[in-house]
Each structure stands twice: as C-alpha cells, then as structure tokens.
mmCIF file of C-alpha atoms and ligand atoms in Angstrom:
data_model
loop_
_atom_site.group_PDB
_atom_site.id
_atom_site.type_symbol
_atom_site.label_atom_id
_atom_site.label_comp_id
_atom_site.label_asym_id
_atom_site.label_seq_id
_atom_site.Cartn_x
_atom_site.Cartn_y
_atom_site.Cartn_z
ATOM 1 C CA MET A 16 124.157 103.752 96.931
ATOM 2 C CA ASN A 17 124.974 105.201 100.297
ATOM 3 C CA LEU A 18 124.874 108.926 100.908
ATOM 4 C CA SER A 19 125.492 110.695 104.188
ATOM 5 C CA LYS A 20 122.987 113.041 105.755
ATOM 6 C CA ALA A 21 125.279 115.945 104.819
ATOM 7 C CA GLN A 22 125.490 114.814 101.192
ATOM 8 C CA ILE A 23 121.714 114.414 100.956
ATOM 9 C CA THR A 24 121.171 117.834 102.503
ATOM 10 C CA GLU A 25 123.522 119.380 99.971
ATOM 11 C CA LEU A 26 121.690 117.700 97.068
ATOM 12 C CA LEU A 27 118.334 118.862 98.439
ATOM 13 C CA GLN A 28 119.517 122.455 98.689
ATOM 14 C CA ASN A 29 121.333 122.653 95.385
ATOM 15 C CA GLU A 30 118.761 124.046 92.967
ATOM 16 C CA GLU A 31 121.293 124.622 90.176
ATOM 17 C CA ASN A 32 122.194 120.954 90.214
ATOM 18 C CA GLU A 33 118.577 119.748 90.010
ATOM 19 C CA ALA A 34 118.649 118.798 86.322
ATOM 20 C CA ASN A 35 121.823 116.749 86.882
ATOM 21 C CA LEU A 36 120.384 115.037 89.922
ATOM 22 C CA LEU A 37 117.189 114.070 88.093
ATOM 23 C CA ARG A 38 119.189 112.826 85.115
ATOM 24 C CA ARG A 39 121.302 110.638 87.373
ATOM 25 C CA ALA A 40 118.200 109.262 89.079
ATOM 26 C CA ASP A 41 116.719 108.550 85.649
ATOM 27 C CA GLU A 42 119.809 106.554 84.678
ATOM 28 C CA VAL A 43 119.678 104.564 87.906
ATOM 29 C CA ARG A 44 115.981 103.911 87.320
ATOM 30 C CA HIS A 45 116.712 102.701 83.783
ATOM 31 C CA GLN A 46 119.536 100.468 84.945
ATOM 32 C CA PHE A 47 117.809 98.873 87.941
ATOM 33 C CA VAL A 48 114.095 98.714 87.104
ATOM 34 C CA GLY A 49 113.999 99.273 83.363
ATOM 35 C CA ASP A 50 111.708 101.362 81.212
ATOM 36 C CA GLU A 51 108.358 99.911 82.208
ATOM 37 C CA VAL A 52 105.978 102.173 84.088
ATOM 38 C CA HIS A 53 103.711 100.180 86.380
ATOM 39 C CA LEU A 54 100.159 101.399 86.742
ATOM 40 C CA ARG A 55 98.110 100.944 89.889
ATOM 41 C CA GLY A 56 94.384 101.563 89.805
ATOM 42 C CA LEU A 57 93.593 103.692 92.846
ATOM 43 C CA ILE A 58 90.158 103.285 94.423
ATOM 44 C CA GLU A 59 89.366 105.958 96.992
ATOM 45 C CA PHE A 60 86.558 104.101 98.671
ATOM 46 C CA SER A 61 85.863 106.241 101.749
ATOM 47 C CA ASN A 62 86.668 109.813 102.753
ATOM 48 C CA ILE A 63 85.539 109.242 106.347
ATOM 49 C CA CYS A 64 88.374 109.499 108.848
ATOM 50 C CA ARG A 65 88.626 109.257 112.617
ATOM 51 C CA ASN A 66 91.841 111.310 112.647
ATOM 52 C CA ASN A 67 92.525 114.981 112.556
ATOM 53 C CA CYS A 68 95.791 115.388 110.666
ATOM 54 C CA GLN A 69 96.336 119.113 110.396
ATOM 55 C CA TYR A 70 97.412 119.025 106.753
ATOM 56 C CA CYS A 71 94.703 116.769 105.417
ATOM 57 C CA GLY A 72 91.427 117.849 103.836
ATOM 58 C CA LEU A 73 89.758 114.653 105.064
ATOM 59 C CA GLN A 74 90.481 115.465 108.719
ATOM 60 C CA ARG A 75 87.408 114.876 110.878
ATOM 61 C CA ASN A 76 87.141 118.572 111.840
ATOM 62 C CA ASN A 77 86.468 119.520 108.229
ATOM 63 C CA LYS A 78 82.702 119.791 108.517
ATOM 64 C CA LYS A 79 82.356 121.335 105.060
ATOM 65 C CA LEU A 80 83.226 118.121 103.287
ATOM 66 C CA ALA A 81 80.381 115.788 102.258
ATOM 67 C CA ARG A 82 81.355 112.330 103.418
ATOM 68 C CA TYR A 83 80.863 109.024 101.618
ATOM 69 C CA HIS A 84 81.831 105.465 101.790
ATOM 70 C CA MET A 85 81.235 102.895 99.104
ATOM 71 C CA SER A 86 79.159 99.853 99.835
ATOM 72 C CA GLU A 87 80.893 96.535 99.425
ATOM 73 C CA GLU A 88 79.045 96.027 96.128
ATOM 74 C CA GLU A 89 80.100 99.445 94.832
ATOM 75 C CA LEU A 90 83.678 98.783 95.792
ATOM 76 C CA LEU A 91 83.739 95.395 94.107
ATOM 77 C CA HIS A 92 82.085 96.872 91.036
ATOM 78 C CA THR A 93 84.714 99.637 90.832
ATOM 79 C CA ALA A 94 87.452 97.040 91.273
ATOM 80 C CA LYS A 95 86.033 94.868 88.502
ATOM 81 C CA GLN A 96 85.850 97.828 86.109
ATOM 82 C CA ALA A 97 89.503 98.621 86.794
ATOM 83 C CA ILE A 98 90.506 94.998 86.297
ATOM 84 C CA ASP A 99 88.608 94.945 82.999
ATOM 85 C CA MET A 100 90.530 98.058 81.991
ATOM 86 C CA GLY A 101 93.718 96.022 82.408
ATOM 87 C CA PHE A 102 95.092 97.138 85.777
ATOM 88 C CA LYS A 103 97.294 94.456 87.339
ATOM 89 C CA THR A 104 97.433 96.159 90.727
ATOM 90 C CA LEU A 105 94.619 97.826 92.619
ATOM 91 C CA VAL A 106 95.117 100.101 95.591
ATOM 92 C CA LEU A 107 92.254 100.428 98.059
ATOM 93 C CA GLN A 108 92.655 103.710 99.878
ATOM 94 C CA SER A 109 90.499 105.432 102.494
ATOM 95 C CA GLY A 110 90.523 107.539 105.597
ATOM 96 C CA GLU A 111 90.605 105.569 108.847
ATOM 97 C CA ASP A 112 86.968 104.530 108.527
ATOM 98 C CA MET A 113 86.045 101.902 111.077
ATOM 99 C CA TYR A 114 82.893 100.944 109.161
ATOM 100 C CA TYR A 115 85.283 98.649 107.353
ATOM 101 C CA SER A 116 85.722 96.160 110.138
ATOM 102 C CA GLN A 117 88.205 93.327 109.875
ATOM 103 C CA GLN A 118 85.440 91.043 108.658
ATOM 104 C CA ARG A 119 84.166 93.467 106.008
ATOM 105 C CA MET A 120 87.648 94.210 104.749
ATOM 106 C CA CYS A 121 88.500 90.512 104.529
ATOM 107 C CA LYS A 122 85.360 89.850 102.502
ATOM 108 C CA ILE A 123 86.277 92.645 100.108
ATOM 109 C CA ILE A 124 89.879 91.453 99.793
ATOM 110 C CA GLU A 125 88.739 87.899 99.081
ATOM 111 C CA GLY A 126 86.244 89.182 96.515
ATOM 112 C CA ILE A 127 88.900 91.131 94.637
ATOM 113 C CA LYS A 128 91.572 88.433 94.893
ATOM 114 C CA LYS A 129 89.330 86.071 92.926
ATOM 115 C CA TYR A 130 90.673 88.027 89.982
ATOM 116 C CA ASP A 131 94.190 88.019 88.622
ATOM 117 C CA VAL A 132 95.371 91.192 90.327
ATOM 118 C CA ALA A 133 97.820 92.297 93.005
ATOM 119 C CA LEU A 134 96.136 94.127 95.865
ATOM 120 C CA THR A 135 97.480 96.991 97.946
ATOM 121 C CA LEU A 136 95.749 98.351 101.029
ATOM 122 C CA SER A 137 96.123 101.934 102.175
ATOM 123 C CA ILE A 138 93.718 102.255 105.070
ATOM 124 C CA GLY A 139 95.940 103.503 107.863
ATOM 125 C CA GLU A 140 96.698 102.249 111.318
ATOM 126 C CA ARG A 141 95.134 98.976 112.446
ATOM 127 C CA ASP A 142 96.209 96.396 114.973
ATOM 128 C CA TYR A 143 98.415 93.400 114.328
ATOM 129 C CA ALA A 144 95.532 90.912 114.216
ATOM 130 C CA GLU A 145 93.831 92.969 111.512
ATOM 131 C CA TYR A 146 96.954 93.368 109.404
ATOM 132 C CA LYS A 147 97.449 89.613 109.719
ATOM 133 C CA ALA A 148 93.861 88.826 108.743
ATOM 134 C CA PHE A 149 94.053 91.131 105.698
ATOM 135 C CA ARG A 150 97.250 89.458 104.622
ATOM 136 C CA GLU A 151 95.739 86.014 105.046
ATOM 137 C CA ALA A 152 92.703 87.131 103.073
ATOM 138 C CA GLY A 153 95.061 87.865 100.174
ATOM 139 C CA ALA A 154 96.327 91.461 100.414
ATOM 140 C CA ASP A 155 99.798 91.645 98.878
ATOM 141 C CA ARG A 156 101.025 95.118 99.680
ATOM 142 C CA TYR A 157 100.392 97.878 102.180
ATOM 143 C CA LEU A 158 100.915 101.562 101.750
ATOM 144 C CA MET A 159 101.242 103.957 104.658
ATOM 145 C CA ARG A 160 103.402 107.024 104.647
ATOM 146 C CA ILE A 161 105.380 107.882 107.751
ATOM 147 C CA GLU A 162 104.761 111.501 106.587
ATOM 148 C CA THR A 163 107.836 112.844 108.424
ATOM 149 C CA THR A 164 110.454 111.358 110.736
ATOM 150 C CA ASP A 165 110.593 114.516 112.836
ATOM 151 C CA LYS A 166 108.712 113.066 115.785
ATOM 152 C CA ASP A 167 107.837 116.426 117.327
ATOM 153 C CA LEU A 168 106.555 117.712 114.013
ATOM 154 C CA TYR A 169 104.546 114.519 113.465
ATOM 155 C CA ASN A 170 102.997 114.610 116.895
ATOM 156 C CA ARG A 171 102.058 118.273 116.412
ATOM 157 C CA LEU A 172 100.598 117.747 112.940
ATOM 158 C CA ASP A 173 98.739 114.546 113.817
ATOM 159 C CA PRO A 174 97.154 115.274 117.178
ATOM 160 C CA GLY A 175 96.014 112.154 119.011
ATOM 161 C CA MET A 176 98.346 109.969 116.983
ATOM 162 C CA SER A 177 101.855 108.853 117.793
ATOM 163 C CA TRP A 178 104.901 108.671 115.554
ATOM 164 C CA GLN A 179 106.183 105.685 117.452
ATOM 165 C CA HIS A 180 102.955 103.796 116.895
ATOM 166 C CA ARG A 181 102.955 104.516 113.171
ATOM 167 C CA HIS A 182 106.544 103.330 112.953
ATOM 168 C CA GLU A 183 105.587 100.124 114.767
ATOM 169 C CA CYS A 184 102.704 99.582 112.344
ATOM 170 C CA LEU A 185 105.158 99.747 109.439
ATOM 171 C CA LEU A 186 107.362 97.141 111.115
ATOM 172 C CA MET A 187 104.365 94.843 111.682
ATOM 173 C CA ILE A 188 103.324 95.196 108.048
ATOM 174 C CA LYS A 189 106.802 94.274 106.909
ATOM 175 C CA GLU A 190 107.010 91.344 109.286
ATOM 176 C CA LEU A 191 103.733 89.967 107.937
ATOM 177 C CA GLY A 192 105.294 89.713 104.500
ATOM 178 C CA TYR A 193 103.483 92.523 102.764
ATOM 179 C CA GLU A 194 105.422 94.553 100.261
ATOM 180 C CA LEU A 195 105.778 97.762 102.198
ATOM 181 C CA GLY A 196 105.140 101.168 100.733
ATOM 182 C CA SER A 197 105.760 104.297 102.745
ATOM 183 C CA GLY A 198 106.797 107.841 102.083
ATOM 184 C CA ILE A 199 106.641 111.442 103.130
ATOM 185 C CA MET A 200 105.329 114.878 102.358
ATOM 186 C CA VAL A 201 107.800 117.593 101.408
ATOM 187 C CA GLY A 202 107.388 121.227 102.395
ATOM 188 C CA LEU A 203 105.515 120.808 105.669
ATOM 189 C CA PRO A 204 105.680 123.843 107.940
ATOM 190 C CA ASN A 205 108.857 123.754 110.052
ATOM 191 C CA GLN A 206 110.273 120.825 108.116
ATOM 192 C CA SER A 207 113.950 121.444 107.424
ATOM 193 C CA VAL A 208 116.030 119.938 104.610
ATOM 194 C CA GLU A 209 118.026 118.124 107.298
ATOM 195 C CA SER A 210 114.777 116.554 108.423
ATOM 196 C CA ILE A 211 113.941 115.465 104.855
ATOM 197 C CA ALA A 212 117.428 113.944 104.624
ATOM 198 C CA GLU A 213 116.652 111.940 107.759
ATOM 199 C CA ASP A 214 113.326 110.843 106.261
ATOM 200 C CA LEU A 215 115.141 109.425 103.253
ATOM 201 C CA LEU A 216 117.642 107.598 105.446
ATOM 202 C CA TYR A 217 114.766 106.208 107.506
ATOM 203 C CA LEU A 218 113.001 104.842 104.407
ATOM 204 C CA LYS A 219 116.270 103.216 103.357
ATOM 205 C CA GLU A 220 116.847 101.816 106.831
ATOM 206 C CA ILE A 221 113.425 100.152 107.171
ATOM 207 C CA GLY A 222 113.812 98.845 103.612
ATOM 208 C CA VAL A 223 110.663 100.015 101.867
ATOM 209 C CA ASP A 224 109.637 98.312 98.636
ATOM 210 C CA MET A 225 107.962 101.498 97.480
ATOM 211 C CA ALA A 226 108.385 105.149 98.442
ATOM 212 C CA GLY A 227 105.834 107.834 97.629
ATOM 213 C CA ILE A 228 107.031 111.410 97.902
ATOM 214 C CA GLY A 229 104.740 114.342 97.322
ATOM 215 C CA PRO A 230 104.618 118.077 97.952
ATOM 216 C CA PHE A 231 102.476 119.299 100.824
ATOM 217 C CA ILE A 232 99.625 121.389 99.376
ATOM 218 C CA PRO A 233 97.753 123.499 101.955
ATOM 219 C CA HIS A 234 94.029 122.851 102.163
ATOM 220 C CA PRO A 235 91.810 125.896 102.827
ATOM 221 C CA GLN A 236 89.593 123.973 105.253
ATOM 222 C CA THR A 237 92.477 123.058 107.574
ATOM 223 C CA PRO A 238 94.541 124.903 110.193
ATOM 224 C CA LEU A 239 97.520 124.778 107.795
ATOM 225 C CA LYS A 240 95.726 126.727 105.085
ATOM 226 C CA ASN A 241 98.392 129.474 105.084
ATOM 227 C CA ALA A 242 101.349 127.211 105.727
ATOM 228 C CA GLY A 243 103.335 127.527 102.508
ATOM 229 C CA GLY A 244 104.078 124.207 100.881
ATOM 230 C CA ASN A 245 103.544 123.744 97.129
ATOM 231 C CA ASN A 246 107.198 122.950 96.607
ATOM 232 C CA LEU A 247 107.292 120.805 93.465
ATOM 233 C CA HIS A 248 111.008 121.135 92.841
ATOM 234 C CA LEU A 249 112.135 120.217 96.331
ATOM 235 C CA SER A 250 109.809 117.197 96.073
ATOM 236 C CA LEU A 251 111.351 116.148 92.773
ATOM 237 C CA ARG A 252 114.846 116.432 94.221
ATOM 238 C CA THR A 253 113.771 114.401 97.266
ATOM 239 C CA MET A 254 112.303 111.734 95.004
ATOM 240 C CA ALA A 255 115.425 111.615 92.826
ATOM 241 C CA ILE A 256 117.651 111.143 95.879
ATOM 242 C CA MET A 257 115.364 108.334 97.047
ATOM 243 C CA ARG A 258 116.105 106.592 93.735
ATOM 244 C CA LEU A 259 119.853 106.953 94.307
ATOM 245 C CA LEU A 260 119.550 105.542 97.830
ATOM 246 C CA LEU A 261 117.244 102.630 96.964
ATOM 247 C CA GLU A 262 118.010 101.848 93.339
ATOM 248 C CA ASP A 263 115.515 99.089 92.632
ATOM 249 C CA ILE A 264 112.382 100.045 94.564
ATOM 250 C CA ASN A 265 109.120 101.292 93.102
ATOM 251 C CA ILE A 266 108.723 105.053 93.122
ATOM 252 C CA PRO A 267 105.464 106.664 92.033
ATOM 253 C CA ALA A 268 105.120 109.903 90.153
ATOM 254 C CA THR A 269 102.616 111.303 92.621
ATOM 255 C CA THR A 270 99.279 112.960 91.965
ATOM 256 C CA ALA A 271 100.287 115.831 94.240
ATOM 257 C CA MET A 272 103.149 116.595 91.830
ATOM 258 C CA GLU A 273 100.719 116.590 88.905
ATOM 259 C CA SER A 274 98.414 118.868 90.876
ATOM 260 C CA LEU A 275 101.125 121.551 91.062
ATOM 261 C CA HIS A 276 102.158 121.281 87.411
ATOM 262 C CA PRO A 277 100.345 119.807 84.379
ATOM 263 C CA GLN A 278 103.481 117.804 83.567
ATOM 264 C CA GLY A 279 104.366 116.999 87.178
ATOM 265 C CA ARG A 280 104.185 113.245 86.793
ATOM 266 C CA ILE A 281 106.171 113.304 83.560
ATOM 267 C CA MET A 282 108.871 115.363 85.272
ATOM 268 C CA ALA A 283 108.886 112.702 88.006
ATOM 269 C CA LEU A 284 109.010 109.798 85.542
ATOM 270 C CA LYS A 285 112.031 111.455 83.940
ATOM 271 C CA GLY A 286 113.690 111.915 87.333
ATOM 272 C CA GLY A 287 113.582 108.479 88.932
ATOM 273 C CA ALA A 288 109.921 107.440 89.164
ATOM 274 C CA ASN A 289 108.590 104.221 87.592
ATOM 275 C CA VAL A 290 104.996 103.962 88.856
ATOM 276 C CA VAL A 291 101.795 105.938 88.310
ATOM 277 C CA MET A 292 98.591 105.467 90.254
ATOM 278 C CA PRO A 293 95.690 106.600 88.080
ATOM 279 C CA ASN A 294 92.482 107.221 89.947
ATOM 280 C CA VAL A 295 89.807 104.687 89.036
ATOM 281 C CA THR A 296 87.211 106.012 91.474
ATOM 282 C CA GLU A 297 83.989 106.890 89.680
ATOM 283 C CA GLY A 298 81.801 109.992 89.546
ATOM 284 C CA GLU A 299 81.176 112.343 92.438
ATOM 285 C CA TYR A 300 83.460 110.446 94.812
ATOM 286 C CA ARG A 301 86.564 111.647 92.980
ATOM 287 C CA ARG A 302 85.885 115.250 93.915
ATOM 288 C CA LEU A 303 85.044 114.373 97.501
ATOM 289 C CA TYR A 304 88.351 112.645 98.172
ATOM 290 C CA GLU A 305 89.927 116.032 98.595
ATOM 291 C CA LEU A 306 93.193 115.543 100.457
ATOM 292 C CA TYR A 307 94.332 118.921 99.084
ATOM 293 C CA PRO A 308 92.885 121.503 96.689
ATOM 294 C CA GLY A 309 93.414 121.394 92.945
ATOM 295 C CA LYS A 310 93.870 117.625 92.904
ATOM 296 C CA ALA A 311 94.594 116.495 89.355
ATOM 297 C CA CYS A 312 92.029 114.557 87.362
ATOM 298 C CA VAL A 313 89.053 115.017 89.706
ATOM 299 C CA ASP A 314 86.743 115.858 86.802
ATOM 300 C CA ASP A 315 87.944 113.025 84.573
ATOM 301 C CA THR A 316 86.707 109.471 84.172
ATOM 302 C CA PRO A 317 88.769 106.366 84.910
ATOM 303 C CA LEU A 318 88.909 105.526 81.219
ATOM 304 C CA HIS A 319 90.000 109.041 80.279
ATOM 305 C CA CYS A 320 92.853 108.891 82.814
ATOM 306 C CA ARG A 321 93.960 105.446 81.727
ATOM 307 C CA THR A 322 94.135 106.610 78.101
ATOM 308 C CA CYS A 323 95.735 109.940 78.972
ATOM 309 C CA ILE A 324 98.492 108.484 81.106
ATOM 310 C CA GLY A 325 99.152 105.708 78.589
ATOM 311 C CA ALA A 326 99.719 108.344 75.899
ATOM 312 C CA LYS A 327 101.962 110.442 78.150
ATOM 313 C CA ILE A 328 104.084 107.401 79.016
ATOM 314 C CA ALA A 329 104.434 106.449 75.339
ATOM 315 C CA ALA A 330 105.328 110.038 74.451
ATOM 316 C CA ILE A 331 108.450 109.887 76.631
ATOM 317 C CA GLY A 332 109.530 106.562 75.118
ATOM 318 C CA ARG A 333 108.513 104.380 78.016
ATOM 319 C CA LYS A 334 106.030 101.522 78.105
ATOM 320 C CA VAL A 335 103.250 100.467 80.421
ATOM 321 C CA GLY A 336 104.244 97.385 82.435
ATOM 322 C CA GLN A 337 102.109 94.326 81.744
ATOM 323 C CA GLY A 338 102.958 92.436 84.938
ATOM 324 C CA TYR A 339 102.169 92.969 88.613
ATOM 325 C CA GLY A 340 105.110 95.314 88.936
ATOM 326 C CA GLY A 341 106.149 94.289 92.410
ATOM 327 C CA HIS A 342 109.521 95.176 93.899
ATOM 328 C CA LYS A 343 112.238 93.242 92.014
ATOM 329 C CA ASN A 344 109.439 91.863 89.836
ATOM 330 C CA LYS A 345 108.351 89.619 92.684
ATOM 331 C CA MET A 346 105.045 87.916 92.062
ATOM 332 C CA PRO A 347 102.616 88.519 94.883
ATOM 333 C CA GLN A 348 102.976 85.584 97.269
ATOM 334 C CA ARG A 349 99.754 84.076 98.532
ATOM 335 C CA ILE A 350 100.132 82.912 102.087
ATOM 336 C CA LYS A 351 96.858 81.000 102.079
ATOM 337 C CA GLN A 352 95.083 79.375 99.138
HETATM 338 N N1 5AD B 429 99.024 117.859 100.631
HETATM 339 C C1 5AD B 429 99.725 116.843 100.076
HETATM 340 N N2 5AD B 429 99.585 115.561 100.435
HETATM 341 C C2 5AD B 429 98.692 115.292 101.406
HETATM 342 N N3 5AD B 429 98.350 114.125 101.984
HETATM 343 C C3 5AD B 429 97.404 114.387 102.900
HETATM 344 N N4 5AD B 429 97.126 115.707 102.943
HETATM 345 C C4 5AD B 429 97.918 116.294 102.018
HETATM 346 C C5 5AD B 429 98.123 117.643 101.599
HETATM 347 N N5 5AD B 429 97.439 118.648 102.129
HETATM 348 C C6 5AD B 429 99.015 112.859 101.684
HETATM 349 C C7 5AD B 429 99.568 112.196 102.948
HETATM 350 C C8 5AD B 429 98.797 110.898 103.022
HETATM 351 C C9 5AD B 429 98.422 110.658 101.580
HETATM 352 C C10 5AD B 429 97.275 109.744 101.361
HETATM 353 O O1 5AD B 429 98.110 111.957 101.110
HETATM 354 O O2 5AD B 429 100.946 111.938 102.775
HETATM 355 O O3 5AD B 429 99.540 109.827 103.541
HETATM 356 FE FE1 FES B 430 93.828 111.846 84.525
HETATM 357 FE FE2 FES B 430 95.603 112.564 82.470
HETATM 358 S S1 FES B 430 95.730 111.014 83.970
HETATM 359 S S2 FES B 430 93.575 113.285 82.928
#
C-alpha cells in the first residue's frame, strides 16, 4: 500500500498503536507471503574491514578486536555443513576485506553453487565489474543496507564513504539481476522519525526484494559508545510499516532485535517478518564478528541455533520454508551455466 511521509511518521511515533500496527503487518504478511519462515544460513567469513563506520564494532580503528578471515577451504567447509543441515540459502557476509579479490570470490561462489543452494553476498561496496563477475559466477542475491537515507548523517557516520556511491552500488546490483536486499538501522544518533519515514519510502522506491531493519546498538569500542540506540520497539514499528509498504518482500527478524530481547525475533515474526538468518559460523569466529555488544547466539553452535529457531517457529504456528524462499518465490536464475 501507499502511505505518505506524514502517515508513516505518525505510525512510527504512535506507541499506543504499536500492537495494532504489528497485527496489521502480520495479516499482510500472512496474505502476501504465507506462513513459511525462510531460513538463511549466515556465514560471517571475515571481520576485517577497510572502513571506519562510527557505529560498527568491526571498524578498522577498533584495535582491540582480534581479526580473522577464513581460508577458502574453511569457508567451503562451513558452507557444506550448512547445506547438509538443510539450508536452502547461504549468506556470505564480511567486512570490506580486499583479501577476497574478484578471482577468489568467484572461485568460492562457484564452489558453493555446485550445491543446490541459493547464494547471497553481503560484502559491501565493490565496482561494477566485480558485481558482474560475482553474478556470472552464480551469486543470486546481494545484501547491502543503505543504513540511513539522511545523506549528511551517513557521511558523518561513515567517514571516507559516500552515500551517493552506496546508492549507486545498489542500483548496479539491481541492474545486474541480483535479488536486492537493503535496509537500515533505527535509533542512530540524530536520526529523526521523519528521516526513518524517508528511509522506508526510499526502500519502496528502489524496489528492494528484501529489507532488513535493526536497532542500532552502541558498541563500547566505537566513538558512538554513549549514543543511545537500543530502541527495539521503534525498530519493530519501522519493520511493520515496511511490510505495509512492500507487502510481498522478504523481511528478516533481525539478530539485533534478538540481542535486545530474548524473544525479539519472535516479536518480529509476529509483526511482519518472514525470514530468519541463523548464524552458521563455527567456533571462535562467532564471538569475533562483533558488530555490536551482546549479539545473540555467539556462544551457541550452528546446530543448536538451527534446532532452537525451528522450535520457536513451530511454537508460533508457523513452518520452516523448504524452498529457496526468494522474493515472490522466484527460483534463483542462473545467468551462466
Ligand atoms: N548496531 C546495530 N547494527 C549494526 N550494524 C553495524 N553496526 C551495528 C550496531 N552497532 C549493522 C549495519 C550493517 C549490518 C551488517 O550490521 O546495518 O549493514
Ligand atoms: Fe541461536 Fe536460538 S537461534 S540459540
């Protein structure tokens, strides 16, 4: 449906109406994408990053964080384990780690796409030729949040980066035929509800296939350590409005929501979300991929999380999707055999 900026702002501000809003989003979710919850196995394969985003625990100035990246063999092994566990989509996520050159990434993508699995990349800003090569190697989807559409705020929070460039990357990704996932953080310092309303209209305008919305959680090793945030309820309202605006897209119940409340993802699944991205990264690496403190599930194993989330989904009368779970149930389209 269409909502004006003023209507969205009102819904964002109206705390008393939150239960109604989430219920409406849940109905729209049920009507347009059904009761299946699609799982994506998330592999956090490198916490090395060339950027210095002020909110992010992986920012390069955080010298206290032990850094890792998985070897190609480790990454493929992790992917295979997740596939054997039944995941039909894998998400490869990392900081902007240039160790993974175009050639290395393509090899990894080809290795994983030998299996029957949809593949999402979430590795940040690259150039057109790289996005094209990854797509040709078999990547189906790409995930990169715009974070905020307040350009001044973005440029302040992501020094050395440019909002315009990130926006252009999203357009390139879309043009190359990836399913496009984007999204924002809610509760950034100096982010107004009007600005969040504009974010939602932006995501509608560029036509995302997936929208991830999570609360900003201040990280003690960053300049924003005292910057507020932690706003679960505003994030849930934002997510619910996203569902009203884009009825049939994929919307994850985000880990950041779960990190603020033990039932955060369930609250999200009951308020418009239809995707969960359990972490399938193994061992020590889970703890080191510390975007924000208190991240849910860091001490658990992939199998534990898969079982846990399966039980939670069943407990609210939903079922785990058995397909690839693309937007509008599209099968991933190979562009090269
Ligand atoms: N709190 C919440 N989310 C964060 N992200 C990065 N840092 C934080 C934080 N401190 C989110 C960003 C990024 C995604 C991978 O994690 O939106 O795109
Ligand atoms: Fe990780 Fe429940 S999903 S412990």
